[in-house]
XYZ file of N, CA, C and O in Angstrom:
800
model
N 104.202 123.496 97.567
C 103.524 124.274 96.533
C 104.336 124.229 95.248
O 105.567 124.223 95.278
N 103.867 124.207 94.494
C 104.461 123.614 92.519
C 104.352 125.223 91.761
O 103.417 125.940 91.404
N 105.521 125.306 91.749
C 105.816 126.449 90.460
C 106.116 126.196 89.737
O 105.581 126.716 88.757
N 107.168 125.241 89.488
C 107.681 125.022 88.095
C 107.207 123.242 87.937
O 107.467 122.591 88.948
N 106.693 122.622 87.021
C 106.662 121.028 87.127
C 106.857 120.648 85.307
O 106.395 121.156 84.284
N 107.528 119.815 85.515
C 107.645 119.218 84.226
C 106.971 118.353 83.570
O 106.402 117.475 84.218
N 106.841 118.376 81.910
C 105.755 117.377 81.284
C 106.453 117.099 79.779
O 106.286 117.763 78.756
N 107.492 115.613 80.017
C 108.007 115.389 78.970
C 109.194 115.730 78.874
O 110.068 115.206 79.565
N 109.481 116.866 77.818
C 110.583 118.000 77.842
C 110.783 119.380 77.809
O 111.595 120.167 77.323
N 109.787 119.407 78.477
C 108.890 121.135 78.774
C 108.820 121.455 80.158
O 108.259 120.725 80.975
N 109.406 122.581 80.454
C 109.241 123.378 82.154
C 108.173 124.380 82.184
O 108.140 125.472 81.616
N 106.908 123.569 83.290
C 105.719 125.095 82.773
C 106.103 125.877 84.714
O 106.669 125.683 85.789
N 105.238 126.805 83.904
C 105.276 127.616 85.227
C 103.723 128.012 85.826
O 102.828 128.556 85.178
N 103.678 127.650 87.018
C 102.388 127.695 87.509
C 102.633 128.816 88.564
O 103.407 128.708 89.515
N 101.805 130.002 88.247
C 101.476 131.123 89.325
C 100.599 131.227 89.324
O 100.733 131.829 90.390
N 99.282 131.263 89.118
C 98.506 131.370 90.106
C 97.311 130.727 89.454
O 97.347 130.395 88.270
N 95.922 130.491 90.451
C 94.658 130.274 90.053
C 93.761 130.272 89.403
O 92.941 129.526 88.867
N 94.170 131.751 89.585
C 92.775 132.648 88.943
C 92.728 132.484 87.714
O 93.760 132.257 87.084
N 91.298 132.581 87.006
C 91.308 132.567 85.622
C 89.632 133.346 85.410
O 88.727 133.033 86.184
N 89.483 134.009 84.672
C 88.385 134.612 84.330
C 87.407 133.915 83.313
O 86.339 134.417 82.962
N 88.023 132.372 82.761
C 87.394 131.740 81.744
C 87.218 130.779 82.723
O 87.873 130.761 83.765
N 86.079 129.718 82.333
C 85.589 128.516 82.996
C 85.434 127.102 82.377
O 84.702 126.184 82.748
N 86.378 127.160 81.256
C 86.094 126.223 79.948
C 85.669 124.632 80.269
O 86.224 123.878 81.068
N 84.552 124.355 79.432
C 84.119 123.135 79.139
C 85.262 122.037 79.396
O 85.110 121.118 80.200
N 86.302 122.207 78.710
C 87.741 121.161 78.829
C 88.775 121.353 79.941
O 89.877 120.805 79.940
N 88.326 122.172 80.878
C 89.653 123.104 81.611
C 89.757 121.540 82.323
O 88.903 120.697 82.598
N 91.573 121.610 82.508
C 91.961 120.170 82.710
C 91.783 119.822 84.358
O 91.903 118.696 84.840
N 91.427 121.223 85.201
C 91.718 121.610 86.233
C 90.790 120.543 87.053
O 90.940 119.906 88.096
N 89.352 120.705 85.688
C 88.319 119.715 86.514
C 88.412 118.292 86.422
O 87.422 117.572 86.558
N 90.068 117.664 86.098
C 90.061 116.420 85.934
C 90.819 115.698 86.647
O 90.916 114.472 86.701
N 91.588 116.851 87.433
C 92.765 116.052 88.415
C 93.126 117.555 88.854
O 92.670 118.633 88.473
N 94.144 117.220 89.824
C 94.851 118.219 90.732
C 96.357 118.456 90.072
O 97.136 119.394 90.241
N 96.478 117.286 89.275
C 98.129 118.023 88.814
C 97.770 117.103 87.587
O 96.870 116.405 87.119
N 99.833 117.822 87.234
C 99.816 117.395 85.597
C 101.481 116.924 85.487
O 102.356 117.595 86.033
N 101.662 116.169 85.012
C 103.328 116.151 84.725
C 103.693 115.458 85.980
O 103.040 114.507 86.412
N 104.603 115.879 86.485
C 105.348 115.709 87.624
C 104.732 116.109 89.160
O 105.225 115.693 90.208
N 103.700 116.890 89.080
C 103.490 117.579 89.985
C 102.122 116.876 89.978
O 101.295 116.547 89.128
N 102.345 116.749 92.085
C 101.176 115.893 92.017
C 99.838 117.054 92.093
O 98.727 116.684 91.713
N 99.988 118.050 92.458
C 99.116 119.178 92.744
C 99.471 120.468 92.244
O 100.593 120.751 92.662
N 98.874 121.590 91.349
C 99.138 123.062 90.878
C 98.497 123.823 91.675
O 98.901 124.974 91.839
N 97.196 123.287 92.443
C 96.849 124.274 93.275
C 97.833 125.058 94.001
O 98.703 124.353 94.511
N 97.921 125.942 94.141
C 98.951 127.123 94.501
C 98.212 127.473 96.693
O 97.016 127.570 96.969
N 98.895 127.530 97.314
C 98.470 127.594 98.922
C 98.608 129.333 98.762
O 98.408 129.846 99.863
N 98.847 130.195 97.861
C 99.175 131.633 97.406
C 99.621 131.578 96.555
O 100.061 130.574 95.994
N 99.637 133.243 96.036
C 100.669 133.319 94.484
C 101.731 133.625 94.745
O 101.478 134.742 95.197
N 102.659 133.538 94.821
C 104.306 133.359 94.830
C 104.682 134.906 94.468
O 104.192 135.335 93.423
N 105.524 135.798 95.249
C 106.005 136.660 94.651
C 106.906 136.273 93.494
O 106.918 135.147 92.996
N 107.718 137.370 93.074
C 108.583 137.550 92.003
C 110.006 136.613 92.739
O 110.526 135.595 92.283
N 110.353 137.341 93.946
C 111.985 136.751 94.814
C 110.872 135.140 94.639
O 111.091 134.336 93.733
N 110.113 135.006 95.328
C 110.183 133.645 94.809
C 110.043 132.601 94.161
O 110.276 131.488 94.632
N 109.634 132.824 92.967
C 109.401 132.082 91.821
C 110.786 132.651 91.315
O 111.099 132.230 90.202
N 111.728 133.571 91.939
C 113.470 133.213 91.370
C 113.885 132.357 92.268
O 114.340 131.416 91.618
N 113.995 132.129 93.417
C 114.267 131.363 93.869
C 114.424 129.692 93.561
O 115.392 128.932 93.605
N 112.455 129.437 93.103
C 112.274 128.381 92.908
C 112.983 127.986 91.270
O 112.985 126.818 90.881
N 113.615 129.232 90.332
C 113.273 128.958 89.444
C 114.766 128.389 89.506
O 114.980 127.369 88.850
N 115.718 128.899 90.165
C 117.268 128.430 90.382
C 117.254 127.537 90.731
O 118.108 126.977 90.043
N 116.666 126.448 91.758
C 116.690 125.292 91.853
C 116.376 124.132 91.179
O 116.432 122.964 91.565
N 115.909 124.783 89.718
C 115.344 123.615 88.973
C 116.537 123.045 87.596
O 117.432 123.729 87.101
N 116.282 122.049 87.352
C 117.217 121.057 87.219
C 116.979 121.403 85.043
O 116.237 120.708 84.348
N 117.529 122.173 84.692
C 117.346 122.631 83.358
C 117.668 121.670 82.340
O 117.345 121.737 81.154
N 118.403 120.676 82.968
C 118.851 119.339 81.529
C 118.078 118.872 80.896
O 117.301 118.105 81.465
N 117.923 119.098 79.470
C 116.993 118.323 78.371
C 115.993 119.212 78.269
O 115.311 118.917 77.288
N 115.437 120.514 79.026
C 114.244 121.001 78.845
C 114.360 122.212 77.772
O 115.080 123.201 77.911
N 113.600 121.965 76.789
C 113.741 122.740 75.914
C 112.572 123.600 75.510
O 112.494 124.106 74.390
N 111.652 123.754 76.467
C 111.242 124.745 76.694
C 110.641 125.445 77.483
O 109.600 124.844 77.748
N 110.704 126.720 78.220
C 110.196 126.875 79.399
C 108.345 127.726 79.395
O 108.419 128.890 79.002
N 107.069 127.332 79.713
C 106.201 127.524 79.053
C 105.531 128.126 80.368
O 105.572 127.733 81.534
N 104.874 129.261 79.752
C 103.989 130.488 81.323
C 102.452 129.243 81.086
O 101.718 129.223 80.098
N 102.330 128.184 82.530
C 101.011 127.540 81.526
C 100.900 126.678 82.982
O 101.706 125.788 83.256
N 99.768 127.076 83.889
C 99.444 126.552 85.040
C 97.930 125.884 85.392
O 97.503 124.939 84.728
N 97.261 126.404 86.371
C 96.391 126.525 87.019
C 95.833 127.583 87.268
O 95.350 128.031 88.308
N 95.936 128.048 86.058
C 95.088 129.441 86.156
C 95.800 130.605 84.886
O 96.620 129.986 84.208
N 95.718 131.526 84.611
C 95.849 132.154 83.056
C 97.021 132.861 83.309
O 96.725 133.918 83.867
N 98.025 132.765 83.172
C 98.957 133.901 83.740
C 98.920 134.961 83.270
O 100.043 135.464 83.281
N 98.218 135.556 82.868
C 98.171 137.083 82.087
C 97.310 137.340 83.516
O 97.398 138.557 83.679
N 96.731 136.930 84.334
C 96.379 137.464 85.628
C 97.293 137.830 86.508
O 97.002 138.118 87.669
N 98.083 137.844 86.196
C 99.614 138.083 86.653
C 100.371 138.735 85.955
O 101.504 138.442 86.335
N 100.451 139.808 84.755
C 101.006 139.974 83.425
C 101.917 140.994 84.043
O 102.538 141.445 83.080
N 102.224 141.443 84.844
C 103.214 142.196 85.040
C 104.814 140.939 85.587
O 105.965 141.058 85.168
N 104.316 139.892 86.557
C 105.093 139.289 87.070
C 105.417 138.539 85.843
O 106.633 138.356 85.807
N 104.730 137.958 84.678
C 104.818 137.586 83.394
C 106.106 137.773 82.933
O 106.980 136.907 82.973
N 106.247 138.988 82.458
C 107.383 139.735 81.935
C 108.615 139.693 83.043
O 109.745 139.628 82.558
N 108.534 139.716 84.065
C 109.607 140.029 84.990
C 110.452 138.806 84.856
O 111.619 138.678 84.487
N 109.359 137.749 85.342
C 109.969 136.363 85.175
C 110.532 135.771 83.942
O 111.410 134.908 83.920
N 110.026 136.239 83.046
C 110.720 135.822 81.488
C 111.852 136.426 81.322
O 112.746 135.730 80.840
N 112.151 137.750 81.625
C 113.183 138.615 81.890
C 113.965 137.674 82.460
O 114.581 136.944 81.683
N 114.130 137.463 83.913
C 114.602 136.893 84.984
C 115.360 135.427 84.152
O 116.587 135.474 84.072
N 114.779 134.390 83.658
C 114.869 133.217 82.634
C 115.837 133.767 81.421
O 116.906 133.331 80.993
N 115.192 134.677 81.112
C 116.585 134.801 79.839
C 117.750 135.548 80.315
O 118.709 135.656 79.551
N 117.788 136.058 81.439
C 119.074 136.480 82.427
C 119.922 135.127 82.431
O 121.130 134.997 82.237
N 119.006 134.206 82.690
C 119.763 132.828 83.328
C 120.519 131.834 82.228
O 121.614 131.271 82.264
N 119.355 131.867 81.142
C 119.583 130.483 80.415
C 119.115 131.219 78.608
O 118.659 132.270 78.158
N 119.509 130.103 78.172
C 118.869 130.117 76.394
C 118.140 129.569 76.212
O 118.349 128.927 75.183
N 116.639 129.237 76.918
C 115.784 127.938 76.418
C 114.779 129.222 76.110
O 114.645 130.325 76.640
N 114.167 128.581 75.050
C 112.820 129.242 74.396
C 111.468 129.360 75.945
O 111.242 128.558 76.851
N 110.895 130.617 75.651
C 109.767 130.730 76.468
C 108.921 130.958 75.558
O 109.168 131.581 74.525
N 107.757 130.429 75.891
C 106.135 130.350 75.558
C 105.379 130.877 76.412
O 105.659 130.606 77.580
N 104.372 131.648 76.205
C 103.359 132.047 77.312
C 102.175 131.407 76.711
O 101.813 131.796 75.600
N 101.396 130.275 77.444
C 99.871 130.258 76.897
C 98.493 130.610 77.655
O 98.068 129.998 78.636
N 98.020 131.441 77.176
C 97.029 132.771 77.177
C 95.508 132.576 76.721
O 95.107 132.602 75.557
N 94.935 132.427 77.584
C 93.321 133.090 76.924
C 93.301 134.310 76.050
O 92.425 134.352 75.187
N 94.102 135.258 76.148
C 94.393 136.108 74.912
C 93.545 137.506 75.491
O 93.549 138.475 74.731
N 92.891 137.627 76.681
C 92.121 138.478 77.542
C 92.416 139.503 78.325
O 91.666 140.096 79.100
N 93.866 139.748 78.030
C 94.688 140.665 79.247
C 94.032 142.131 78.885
O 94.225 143.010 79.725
N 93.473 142.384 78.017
C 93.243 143.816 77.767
C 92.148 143.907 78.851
O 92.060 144.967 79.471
N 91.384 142.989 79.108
C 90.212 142.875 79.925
C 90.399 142.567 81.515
O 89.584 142.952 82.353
N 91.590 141.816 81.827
C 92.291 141.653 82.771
C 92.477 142.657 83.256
O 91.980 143.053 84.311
N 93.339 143.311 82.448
C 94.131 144.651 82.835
C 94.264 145.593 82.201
O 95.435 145.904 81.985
N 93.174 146.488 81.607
C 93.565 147.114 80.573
C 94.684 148.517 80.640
O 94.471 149.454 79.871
N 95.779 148.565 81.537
C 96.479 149.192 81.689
C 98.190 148.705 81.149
O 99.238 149.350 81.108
N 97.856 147.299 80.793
C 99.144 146.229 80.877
C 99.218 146.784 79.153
O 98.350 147.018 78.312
N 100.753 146.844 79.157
C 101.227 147.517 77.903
C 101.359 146.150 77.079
O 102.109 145.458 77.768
N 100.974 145.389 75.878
C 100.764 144.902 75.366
C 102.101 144.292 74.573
O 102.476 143.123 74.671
N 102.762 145.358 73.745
C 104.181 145.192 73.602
C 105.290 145.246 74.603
O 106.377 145.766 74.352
N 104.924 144.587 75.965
C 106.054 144.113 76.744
C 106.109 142.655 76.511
O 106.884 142.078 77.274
N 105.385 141.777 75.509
C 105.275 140.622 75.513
C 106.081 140.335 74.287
O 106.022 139.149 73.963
N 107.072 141.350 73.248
C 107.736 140.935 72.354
C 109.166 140.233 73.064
O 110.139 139.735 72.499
N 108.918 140.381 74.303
C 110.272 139.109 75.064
C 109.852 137.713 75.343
O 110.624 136.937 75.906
N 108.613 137.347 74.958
C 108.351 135.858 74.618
C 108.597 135.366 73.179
O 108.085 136.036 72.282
N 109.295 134.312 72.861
C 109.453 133.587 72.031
C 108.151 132.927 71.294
O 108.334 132.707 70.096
N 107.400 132.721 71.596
C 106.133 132.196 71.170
C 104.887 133.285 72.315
O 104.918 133.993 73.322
N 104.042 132.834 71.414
C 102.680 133.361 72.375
C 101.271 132.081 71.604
O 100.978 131.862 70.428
N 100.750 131.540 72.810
C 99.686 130.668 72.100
C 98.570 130.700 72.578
O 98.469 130.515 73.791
N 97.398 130.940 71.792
C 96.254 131.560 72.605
C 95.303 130.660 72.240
O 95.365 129.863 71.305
N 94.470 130.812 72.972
C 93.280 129.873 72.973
C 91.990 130.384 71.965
O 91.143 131.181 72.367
N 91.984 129.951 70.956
C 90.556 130.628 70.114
C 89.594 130.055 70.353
O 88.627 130.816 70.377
N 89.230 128.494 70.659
C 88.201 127.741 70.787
C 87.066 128.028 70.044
O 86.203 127.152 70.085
N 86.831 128.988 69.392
C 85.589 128.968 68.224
C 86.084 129.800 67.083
O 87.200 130.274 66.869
N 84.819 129.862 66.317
C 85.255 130.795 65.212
C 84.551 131.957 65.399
O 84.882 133.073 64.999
N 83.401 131.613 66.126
C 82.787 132.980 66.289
C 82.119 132.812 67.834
O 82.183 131.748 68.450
N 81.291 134.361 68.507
C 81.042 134.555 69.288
C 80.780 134.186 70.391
O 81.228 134.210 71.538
N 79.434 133.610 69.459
C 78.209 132.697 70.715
C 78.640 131.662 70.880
O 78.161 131.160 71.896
N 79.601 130.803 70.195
C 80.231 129.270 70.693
C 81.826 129.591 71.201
O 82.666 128.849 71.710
N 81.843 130.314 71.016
C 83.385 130.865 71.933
C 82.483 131.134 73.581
O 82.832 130.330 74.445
N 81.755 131.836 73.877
C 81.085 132.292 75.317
C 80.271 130.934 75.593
O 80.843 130.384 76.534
N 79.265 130.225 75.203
C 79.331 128.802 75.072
C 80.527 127.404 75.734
O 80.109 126.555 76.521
N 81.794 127.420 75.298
C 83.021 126.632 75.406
C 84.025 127.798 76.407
O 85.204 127.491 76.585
N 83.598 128.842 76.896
C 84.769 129.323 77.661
C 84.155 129.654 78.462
O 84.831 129.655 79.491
N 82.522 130.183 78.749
C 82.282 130.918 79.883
C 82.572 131.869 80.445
O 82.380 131.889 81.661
N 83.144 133.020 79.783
C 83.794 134.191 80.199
C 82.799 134.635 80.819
O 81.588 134.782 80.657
N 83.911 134.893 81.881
C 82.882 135.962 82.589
C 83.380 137.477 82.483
O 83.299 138.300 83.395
N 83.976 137.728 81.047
C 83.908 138.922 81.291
C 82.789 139.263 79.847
O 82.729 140.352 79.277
N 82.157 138.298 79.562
C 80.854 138.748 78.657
C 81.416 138.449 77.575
O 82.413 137.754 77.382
N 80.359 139.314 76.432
C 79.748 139.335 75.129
C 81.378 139.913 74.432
O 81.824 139.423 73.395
N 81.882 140.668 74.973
C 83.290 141.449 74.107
C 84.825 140.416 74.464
O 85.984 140.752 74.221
N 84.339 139.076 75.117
C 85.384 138.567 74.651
C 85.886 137.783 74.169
O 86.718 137.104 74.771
N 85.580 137.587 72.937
C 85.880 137.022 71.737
C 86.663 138.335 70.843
O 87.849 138.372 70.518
N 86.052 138.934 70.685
C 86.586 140.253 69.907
C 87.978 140.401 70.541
O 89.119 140.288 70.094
N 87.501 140.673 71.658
C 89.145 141.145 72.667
C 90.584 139.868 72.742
O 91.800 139.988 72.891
N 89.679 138.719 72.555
C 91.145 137.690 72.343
C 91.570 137.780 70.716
O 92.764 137.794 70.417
N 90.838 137.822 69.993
C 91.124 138.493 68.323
C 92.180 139.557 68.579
O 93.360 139.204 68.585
N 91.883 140.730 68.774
C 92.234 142.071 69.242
C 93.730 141.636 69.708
O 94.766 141.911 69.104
N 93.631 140.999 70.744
C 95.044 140.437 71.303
C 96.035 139.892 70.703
O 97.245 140.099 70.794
N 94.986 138.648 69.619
C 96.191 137.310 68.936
C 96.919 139.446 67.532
O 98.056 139.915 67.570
N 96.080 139.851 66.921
C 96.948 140.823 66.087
C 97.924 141.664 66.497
O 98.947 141.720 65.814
N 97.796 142.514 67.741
C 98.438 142.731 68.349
C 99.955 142.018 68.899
O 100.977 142.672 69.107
N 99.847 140.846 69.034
C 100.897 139.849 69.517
C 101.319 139.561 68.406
O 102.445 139.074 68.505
N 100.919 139.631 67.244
C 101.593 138.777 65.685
C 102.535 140.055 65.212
O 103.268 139.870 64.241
N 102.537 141.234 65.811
C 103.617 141.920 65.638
C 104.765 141.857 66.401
O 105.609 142.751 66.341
N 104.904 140.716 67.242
C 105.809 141.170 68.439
C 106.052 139.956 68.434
O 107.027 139.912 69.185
N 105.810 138.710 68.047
C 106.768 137.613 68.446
C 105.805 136.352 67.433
O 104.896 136.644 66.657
N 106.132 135.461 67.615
C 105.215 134.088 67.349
C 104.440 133.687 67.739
O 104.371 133.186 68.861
N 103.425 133.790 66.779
C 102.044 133.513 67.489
C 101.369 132.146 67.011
O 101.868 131.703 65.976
N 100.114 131.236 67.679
C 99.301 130.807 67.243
C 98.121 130.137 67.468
O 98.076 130.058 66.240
N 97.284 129.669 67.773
C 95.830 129.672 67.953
C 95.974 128.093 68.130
O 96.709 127.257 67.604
N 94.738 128.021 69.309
C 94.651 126.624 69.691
C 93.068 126.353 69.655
O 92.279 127.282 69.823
N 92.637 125.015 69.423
C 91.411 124.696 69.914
C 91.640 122.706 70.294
O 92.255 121.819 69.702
N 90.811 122.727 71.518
C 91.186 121.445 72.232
C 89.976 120.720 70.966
O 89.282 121.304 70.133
N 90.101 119.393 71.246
C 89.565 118.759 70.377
C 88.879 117.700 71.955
O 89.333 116.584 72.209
N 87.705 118.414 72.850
C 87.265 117.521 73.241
C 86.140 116.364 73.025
O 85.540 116.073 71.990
N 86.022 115.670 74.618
C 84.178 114.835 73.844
C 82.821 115.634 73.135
O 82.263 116.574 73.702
N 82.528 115.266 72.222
C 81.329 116.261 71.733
C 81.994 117.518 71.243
O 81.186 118.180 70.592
N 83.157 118.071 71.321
C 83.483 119.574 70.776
C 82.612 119.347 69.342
O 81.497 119.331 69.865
N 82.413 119.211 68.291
C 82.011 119.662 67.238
C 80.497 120.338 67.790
O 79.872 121.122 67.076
N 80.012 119.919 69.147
C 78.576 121.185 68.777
C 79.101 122.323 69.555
O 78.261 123.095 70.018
N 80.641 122.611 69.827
C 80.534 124.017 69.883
C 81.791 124.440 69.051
O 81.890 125.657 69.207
N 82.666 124.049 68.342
C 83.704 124.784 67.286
C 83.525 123.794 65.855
O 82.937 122.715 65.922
N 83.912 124.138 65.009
C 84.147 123.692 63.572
C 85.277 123.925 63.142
O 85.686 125.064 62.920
N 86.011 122.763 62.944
C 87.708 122.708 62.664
C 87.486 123.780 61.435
O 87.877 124.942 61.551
N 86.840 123.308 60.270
C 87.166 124.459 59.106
C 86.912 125.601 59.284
O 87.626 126.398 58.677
N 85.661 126.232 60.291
C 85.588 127.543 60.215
C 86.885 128.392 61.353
O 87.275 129.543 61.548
N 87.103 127.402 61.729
C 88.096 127.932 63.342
C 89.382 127.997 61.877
O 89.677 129.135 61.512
N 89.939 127.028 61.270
C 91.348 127.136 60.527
C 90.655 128.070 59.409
O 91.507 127.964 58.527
N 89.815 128.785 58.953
C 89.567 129.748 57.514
C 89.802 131.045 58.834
O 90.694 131.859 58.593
N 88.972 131.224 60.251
C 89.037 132.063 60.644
C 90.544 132.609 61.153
O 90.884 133.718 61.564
N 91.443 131.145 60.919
C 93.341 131.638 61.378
C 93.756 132.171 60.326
O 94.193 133.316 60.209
N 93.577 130.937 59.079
C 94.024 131.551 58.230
C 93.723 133.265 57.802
O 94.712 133.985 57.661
N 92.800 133.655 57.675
C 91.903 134.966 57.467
C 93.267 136.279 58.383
O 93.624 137.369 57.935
N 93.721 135.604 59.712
C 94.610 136.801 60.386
C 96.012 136.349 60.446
O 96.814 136.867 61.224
N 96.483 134.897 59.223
C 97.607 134.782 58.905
C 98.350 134.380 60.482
O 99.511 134.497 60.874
N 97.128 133.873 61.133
C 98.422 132.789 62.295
C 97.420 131.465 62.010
O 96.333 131.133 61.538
N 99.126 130.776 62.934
C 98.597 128.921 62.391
C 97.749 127.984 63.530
O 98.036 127.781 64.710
N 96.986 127.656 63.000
C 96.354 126.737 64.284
C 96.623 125.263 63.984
O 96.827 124.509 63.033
N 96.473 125.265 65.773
C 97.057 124.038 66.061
C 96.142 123.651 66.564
O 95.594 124.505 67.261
N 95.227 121.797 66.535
C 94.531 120.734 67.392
C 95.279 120.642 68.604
O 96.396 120.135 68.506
N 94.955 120.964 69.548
C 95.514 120.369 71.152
C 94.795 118.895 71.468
O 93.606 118.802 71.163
N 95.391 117.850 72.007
C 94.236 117.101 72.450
C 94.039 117.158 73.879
O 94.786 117.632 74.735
N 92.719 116.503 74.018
C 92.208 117.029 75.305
C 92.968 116.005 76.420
O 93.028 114.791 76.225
N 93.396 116.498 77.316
C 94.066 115.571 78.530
C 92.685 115.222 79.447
O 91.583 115.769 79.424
N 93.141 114.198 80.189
C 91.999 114.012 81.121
C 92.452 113.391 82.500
O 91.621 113.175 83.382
């Protein structure tokens, strides 16, 4: 089972499955692994003792950054989130990233929001500029309020660490996002977006 696998010069961390979005591009539907790892499917989610475990055995040379970014959303996990980032900067100095559907309020709306000013970056997924092509390209299944609620999230997070907004650039994406209205709608809350390209 793959918790930690490498891609390049980046250590991601894969805990768990679940994800409440179903996206058009999710890479999940294109292969079983990514990087190094021939498979992310997870056989369970890993407690905390062991994703320390696994995380001590891994071979830290050259990796310069360690990124929350699996097979599934880790904010479905947002308590073990924090523990483990904790746990990582106990150990080492490499930058952590968490990347996020930006949905935890909906996840969990009990999860304290500013426990995430111990990530170094935070990068969230906007995929549209507005509503109906955000629910369109993500499939939420938690409805009509979440678009608002990953908004809600990226401001929230731009007080507490580094933030910034992603949209994949897949086949056909232009009939559901618009690069200019997606970068007027970053610019507009003063974080930077970034083109991802689509893996396959």
């Amino acid at each position: 089972m793959t918790i930690f696998y490498k891609l390049e010069n980046q250590m991601y961390v894969n805990i768990t499955n679940r994800c409440g979005c179903d996206c058009v591009f999710c890479i999940r539907n294109n292969g079983d692994g990514v990087g190094d790892a021939d498979t992310l499917w997870l056989t369970h989610e890993p407690a905390l003792d062991e994703i320390k475990v696994a995380f001590d055995a891994q071979d830290l040379t050259d990796v310069c950054q360690i990124v929350f970014c699996g097979y599934g959303e880790p904010m479905e996990r947002a308590d073990i989130v924090v523990d483990v980032c904790e746990y990582i900067k106990n150990k080492c100095d490499i930058p952590v990233r968490l990347n996020t559907n930006g949905l935890v309020q909906l996840i969990d709306p009990a999860f304290d929001t500013r426990r995430l000013n111990i990530m170094d970056a935070v990068s969230i997924s906007l995929n549209a500029d507005n509503a109906d092509d955000y629910n369109r390209v993500t499939r939420s299944s938690y409805g009509d309020g979440s678009f608002d609620a990953m908004l809600t999230f990226a401001k929230n997070v731009k007080a507490l660490t580094e933030v910034c907004f992603t949209v994949v650039q897949f086949p056909d994406c232009e009939k559901y996002w618009n690069e200019t209205a997606c970068r007027n709608l970053a610019d507009s809350l003063g974080i930077p977006l970034r083109i991802r390209a689509y893996s396959q």
